[in-house]
């Protein structure tokens, strides 16, 4: 599948992940993972309710625009965001990946990673690959890809687990992109998963969109124009909905990475 940006600049994007099978309620909320624990001397609290800790050789600096993350030269470098139990996490970030860069978001409950999204330059010139993983089914869950334009579903296609989606002509994405990341424990909690089956509540969902530009994507040989793409996990029989999460880890290779804002929403009844 191929996705082509039609605008001169990838000005703003949205990414979200919503619930999936995860740890039980006895999991320690806000516990640090092994990488974060090793970097406690580089932890800061720039955003309310969130502890941001450097991983690997990364360094964190509070700046006027938010939290600048530098030293992102290997796949072990990055920043871990840890907080108490949450049902929604939101982050705005500006980044420059370059031809050899890339990043991975890992949602976790305590030390258990429940879903990931890997974004890297593709083999084709000016292309980017996206590879989601979901843990609700043994060996990884299948998922559905939906493409929207102005909130209207344009096309949908079921995908096998482990499939990599190739996006082309994203030069501005590699040079500079302003991203808007979400992780939700219920894909419909904010009403953004338009057209998604209600019976799939509790599935993990990654969402990537552009506010000011459109793209094209080939779905089963048909070229579709859209401004948002989402990957919705197919819930396996016997799987149970994810109830909360306690962190998001970002591992990246990038020349620039600044977190402009970050926030969380606690479960109902939890303060």
C-alpha positions as a printed NumPy array, in Angstrom:
array([[  0.   ,   0.   ,   0.   ],
       [  1.25 ,   3.47 ,  -0.865],
       [  0.402,   6.798,   0.741],
       [  1.299,  10.125,  -0.896],
       [  1.17 ,  13.554,   0.742],
       [ -0.296,  16.181,  -1.603],
       [  0.656,  19.244,   0.45 ],
       [  4.077,  20.971,   0.725],
       [  4.475,  20.377,   4.433],
       [  3.29 ,  17.759,   6.873],
       [  2.162,  20.416,   9.311],
       [  0.349,  18.392,  11.896],
       [ -0.555,  14.762,  12.455],
       [ -2.593,  12.717,  14.862],
       [ -1.704,   9.363,  16.256],
       [ -3.697,   7.363,  18.732],
       [ -3.793,   3.984,  20.341],
       [ -6.785,   2.657,  22.258],
       [ -7.   ,  -0.149,  24.81 ],
       [ -6.168,  -3.822,  24.348],
       [ -5.622,  -6.919,  26.461],
       [ -3.24 ,  -5.905,  29.216],
       [ -2.244,  -6.336,  32.835],
       [ -4.78 ,  -6.719,  35.598],
       [ -5.734,  -4.05 ,  38.092],
       [ -3.134,  -5.234,  40.598],
       [ -0.361,  -3.974,  38.307],
       [  1.611,  -1.255,  40.047],
       [  0.43 ,   2.062,  38.646],
       [  3.285,   4.39 ,  37.769],
       [  6.054,   1.807,  38.171],
       [  9.227,   2.539,  36.195],
       [ 10.505,   0.171,  33.52 ],
       [ 14.1  ,  -1.05 ,  33.567],
       [ 15.404,   1.571,  31.145],
       [ 13.737,   4.395,  33.035],
       [ 15.05 ,   3.198,  36.382],
       [ 18.578,   3.343,  35.015],
       [ 18.092,   6.982,  34.071],
       [ 16.485,   8.408,  37.21 ],
       [ 19.107,  11.171,  37.371],
       [ 17.69 ,  12.467,  34.05 ],
       [ 14.024,  12.549,  35.053],
       [ 12.043,  15.778,  34.95 ],
       [  8.429,  16.741,  35.618],
       [  7.77 ,  19.248,  32.867],
       [  4.118,  18.262,  32.409],
       [  1.522,  17.847,  35.152],
       [  1.232,  14.315,  36.513],
       [  3.917,  12.916,  34.204],
       [  7.487,  11.896,  34.965],
       [  9.66 ,  12.135,  31.834],
       [ 12.888,  10.142,  32.02 ],
       [ 15.731,   9.872,  29.538],
       [ 16.553,   6.433,  28.163],
       [ 19.924,   5.355,  26.798],
       [ 22.116,   8.319,  25.928],
       [ 19.261,  10.8  ,  25.545],
       [ 19.251,  14.095,  27.416],
       [ 16.264,  16.195,  28.489],
       [ 16.126,  19.983,  28.683],
       [ 13.16 ,  22.176,  29.624],
       [ 12.774,  24.87 ,  26.983],
       [ 10.214,  27.551,  26.178],
       [  8.506,  25.21 ,  23.696],
       [  8.317,  22.294,  26.138],
       [ 10.813,  19.48 ,  26.665],
       [ 13.712,  19.087,  24.235],
       [ 15.083,  15.548,  23.841],
       [ 18.615,  15.307,  22.402],
       [ 21.181,  12.546,  21.946],
       [ 18.805,  10.327,  19.955],
       [ 21.407,   8.383,  17.992],
       [ 20.52 ,   4.714,  18.615],
       [ 17.356,   2.635,  18.992],
       [ 17.972,   2.484,  22.747],
       [ 17.75 ,   6.262,  23.131],
       [ 14.514,   8.008,  23.947],
       [ 12.173,   9.22 ,  26.666],
       [  9.84 ,   7.301,  28.968],
       [  6.642,   8.981,  30.126],
       [  5.36 ,   7.425,  33.342],
       [  2.235,   8.343,  35.295],
       [ -0.506,   6.942,  37.522],
       [ -3.315,   4.894,  35.968],
       [ -4.681,   6.651,  32.895],
       [ -7.306,   6.02 ,  30.244],
       [ -6.025,   8.68 ,  27.876],
       [ -2.581,  10.103,  27.058],
       [ -1.947,  12.953,  24.676],
       [  1.284,  14.458,  23.38 ],
       [  2.251,  17.063,  20.801],
       [  5.771,  16.812,  19.422],
       [  7.911,  18.341,  16.685],
       [ 10.593,  16.116,  15.163],
       [ 13.133,  15.797,  12.382],
       [ 13.903,  12.183,  11.495],
       [ 16.074,  12.42 ,   8.395],
       [ 16.679,   9.561,   5.948],
       [ 18.195,   7.292,   8.617],
       [ 15.904,   8.122,  11.521],
       [ 12.744,   6.624,  12.917],
       [ 10.886,   6.049,  16.154],
       [  8.765,   3.553,  18.051],
       [  5.994,   4.234,  20.54 ],
       [  5.395,   1.546,  23.163],
       [  2.344,   1.663,  25.404],
       [  2.795,  -0.171,  28.69 ],
       [  1.043,  -1.096,  31.908],
       [  3.822,  -1.117,  34.478],
       [  6.624,  -3.012,  32.709],
       [  4.295,  -4.878,  30.33 ],
       [  4.275,  -3.535,  26.765],
       [  0.759,  -3.919,  25.384],
       [  1.118,  -2.414,  21.885],
       [  3.643,  -0.629,  19.675],
       [  3.844,   1.427,  16.512],
       [  7.151,   1.59 ,  14.627],
       [  7.737,   4.396,  12.089],
       [ 10.876,   4.29 ,   9.919],
       [ 12.095,   5.492,   6.505],
       [ 11.168,   2.979,   3.801],
       [ 13.28 ,   1.375,   1.098],
       [ 11.721,   3.592,  -1.547],
       [ 12.92 ,   7.186,  -1.844],
       [ 11.046,   9.612,   0.402],
       [  8.931,   6.862,   1.933],
       [  8.001,   5.882,   5.478],
       [  6.883,   2.499,   6.807],
       [  4.502,   1.991,   9.708],
       [  4.283,  -1.326,  11.527],
       [  1.736,  -1.727,  14.361],
       [  1.755,  -4.651,  16.799],
       [ -1.138,  -5.717,  19.012],
       [ -1.048,  -8.21 ,  21.877],
       [ -4.69 ,  -9.155,  22.335],
       [ -4.323, -12.44 ,  20.407],
       [ -1.703, -15.197,  20.75 ],
       [  1.104, -14.454,  18.304],
       [ -0.257, -10.958,  17.628],
       [ -3.646,  -9.657,  16.546],
       [ -4.884,  -8.914,  13.059],
       [ -6.182,  -5.409,  12.439],
       [ -8.252,  -3.276,  10.08 ],
       [ -6.95 ,  -0.179,   8.303],
       [ -9.461,   2.645,   7.783],
       [ -8.859,   5.786,   5.725],
       [-10.874,   8.955,   6.395],
       [-11.26 ,  12.332,   4.7  ],
       [-12.878,  15.098,   6.714],
       [-14.18 ,  12.514,   9.188],
       [-15.862,  10.448,   6.462],
       [-14.736,   6.864,   5.906],
       [-13.235,   6.535,   2.398],
       [-11.983,   2.967,   2.412],
       [-11.245,   0.017,   4.681],
       [ -9.127,  -3.104,   4.408],
       [ -8.431,  -6.007,   6.812],
       [ -4.73 ,  -6.648,   7.456],
       [ -2.829,  -9.647,   8.839],
       [ -0.727,  -9.322,  11.966],
       [  2.79 ,  -8.072,  11.323],
       [  2.027,  -6.262,   8.067],
       [  4.106,  -3.171,   7.243],
       [  2.343,  -0.249,   5.505],
       [  4.463,   1.857,   3.115],
       [  3.812,   5.59 ,   2.758],
       [  5.542,   7.382,  -0.14 ],
       [  6.527,  10.965,  -0.981],
       [  6.687,  12.054,   2.642],
       [  9.806,  14.219,   2.293],
       [  8.488,  16.753,   4.782],
       [  7.689,  13.992,   7.265],
       [ 11.351,  12.974,   7.311],
       [ 12.625,  16.565,   7.415],
       [ 10.208,  18.059,   9.936],
       [  6.837,  16.97 ,  11.267],
       [  4.531,  18.209,  13.998],
       [  2.823,  15.184,  15.496],
       [ -0.143,  14.771,  17.784],
       [ -0.04 ,  11.431,  19.62 ],
       [ -2.854,   9.768,  21.535],
       [ -3.143,   6.544,  23.464],
       [ -6.596,   5.557,  24.726],
       [ -7.831,   2.542,  26.646],
       [-11.107,   2.583,  24.688],
       [-10.992,   3.614,  21.046],
       [-14.393,   5.334,  21.207],
       [-13.797,   7.235,  24.442],
       [-13.186,  10.488,  22.532],
       [-15.546,   9.755,  19.658],
       [-12.74 ,   9.805,  17.075],
       [-13.032,   6.228,  15.795],
       [-15.676,   6.987,  13.235],
       [-17.194,   3.978,  11.515],
       [-15.606,   1.501,  13.933],
       [-17.677,  -1.437,  15.139],
       [-18.999,  -0.943,  18.641],
       [-18.439,  -4.612,  19.418],
       [-14.703,  -4.014,  19.05 ],
       [-14.573,  -1.694,  22.073],
       [-11.385,  -2.371,  24.006],
       [ -9.267,  -2.87 ,  20.884],
       [ -5.967,  -1.057,  20.463],
       [ -6.048,   1.624,  17.79 ],
       [ -3.189,   3.608,  16.273],
       [ -4.253,   6.69 ,  14.342],
       [ -2.136,   8.955,  12.121],
       [ -3.642,  12.009,  10.441],
       [ -2.785,  15.318,   8.83 ],
       [ -4.687,  18.48 ,   9.694],
       [ -3.682,  20.579,   6.686],
       [ -2.611,  18.072,   4.023],
       [ -4.101,  15.034,   2.323],
       [ -2.557,  11.779,   1.163],
       [ -3.403,   8.968,  -1.218],
       [ -3.321,   5.282,  -0.404],
       [ -3.847,   2.185,  -2.523],
       [ -6.456,  -0.153,  -1.046],
       [ -6.9  ,  -3.341,  -3.042],
       [ -5.77 ,  -1.596,  -6.219],
       [ -7.932,   1.502,  -5.716],
       [ -6.341,   4.842,  -4.911],
       [ -8.008,   6.563,  -1.955],
       [ -7.513,  10.16 ,  -0.807],
       [ -7.6  ,  10.829,   2.912],
       [ -6.319,  12.933,   5.778],
       [ -6.366,  10.245,   8.491],
       [ -5.476,   6.573,   8.668],
       [ -6.119,   4.267,  11.612],
       [ -5.193,   0.715,  12.518],
       [ -7.799,  -1.031,  14.691],
       [ -6.954,  -4.303,  16.413],
       [ -9.333,  -7.201,  15.85 ],
       [-10.28 ,  -8.488,  19.3  ],
       [ -9.688, -12.229,  19.596],
       [-12.311, -14.447,  21.184],
       [-11.723, -14.627,  24.928],
       [ -9.631, -11.453,  25.084],
       [-10.583,  -8.887,  27.709],
       [-10.547,  -5.083,  27.355],
       [ -7.557,  -3.138,  28.599],
       [ -8.545,  -1.102,  31.658],
       [ -5.725,   1.376,  32.11 ],
       [ -2.069,   2.023,  31.339],
       [  0.815,   3.71 ,  33.126],
       [  3.335,   4.788,  30.53 ],
       [  4.401,   5.486,  26.973],
       [  8.005,   4.925,  25.892],
       [  9.422,   6.635,  22.808],
       [ 12.635,   5.27 ,  21.326],
       [ 13.931,   7.375,  18.458],
       [ 16.761,   8.194,  16.104],
       [ 16.238,  11.863,  15.289],
       [ 18.191,  15.086,  14.992],
       [ 15.401,  17.104,  16.634],
       [ 12.669,  15.988,  19.019],
       [ 10.753,  18.43 ,  21.201],
       [  7.697,  17.519,  23.248],
       [  5.515,  20.624,  23.129],
       [  2.731,  19.367,  25.405],
       [  1.69 ,  16.202,  27.197],
       [ -1.299,  15.289,  29.36 ],
       [ -3.198,  12.343,  30.815],
       [ -6.78 ,  11.564,  31.829],
       [ -7.36 ,   9.329,  34.869],
       [-10.013,   6.571,  34.948],
       [-13.429,   7.589,  36.264],
       [-13.348,   7.744,  40.05 ],
       [ -9.539,   7.866,  40.246],
       [ -7.892,  11.105,  41.365]])
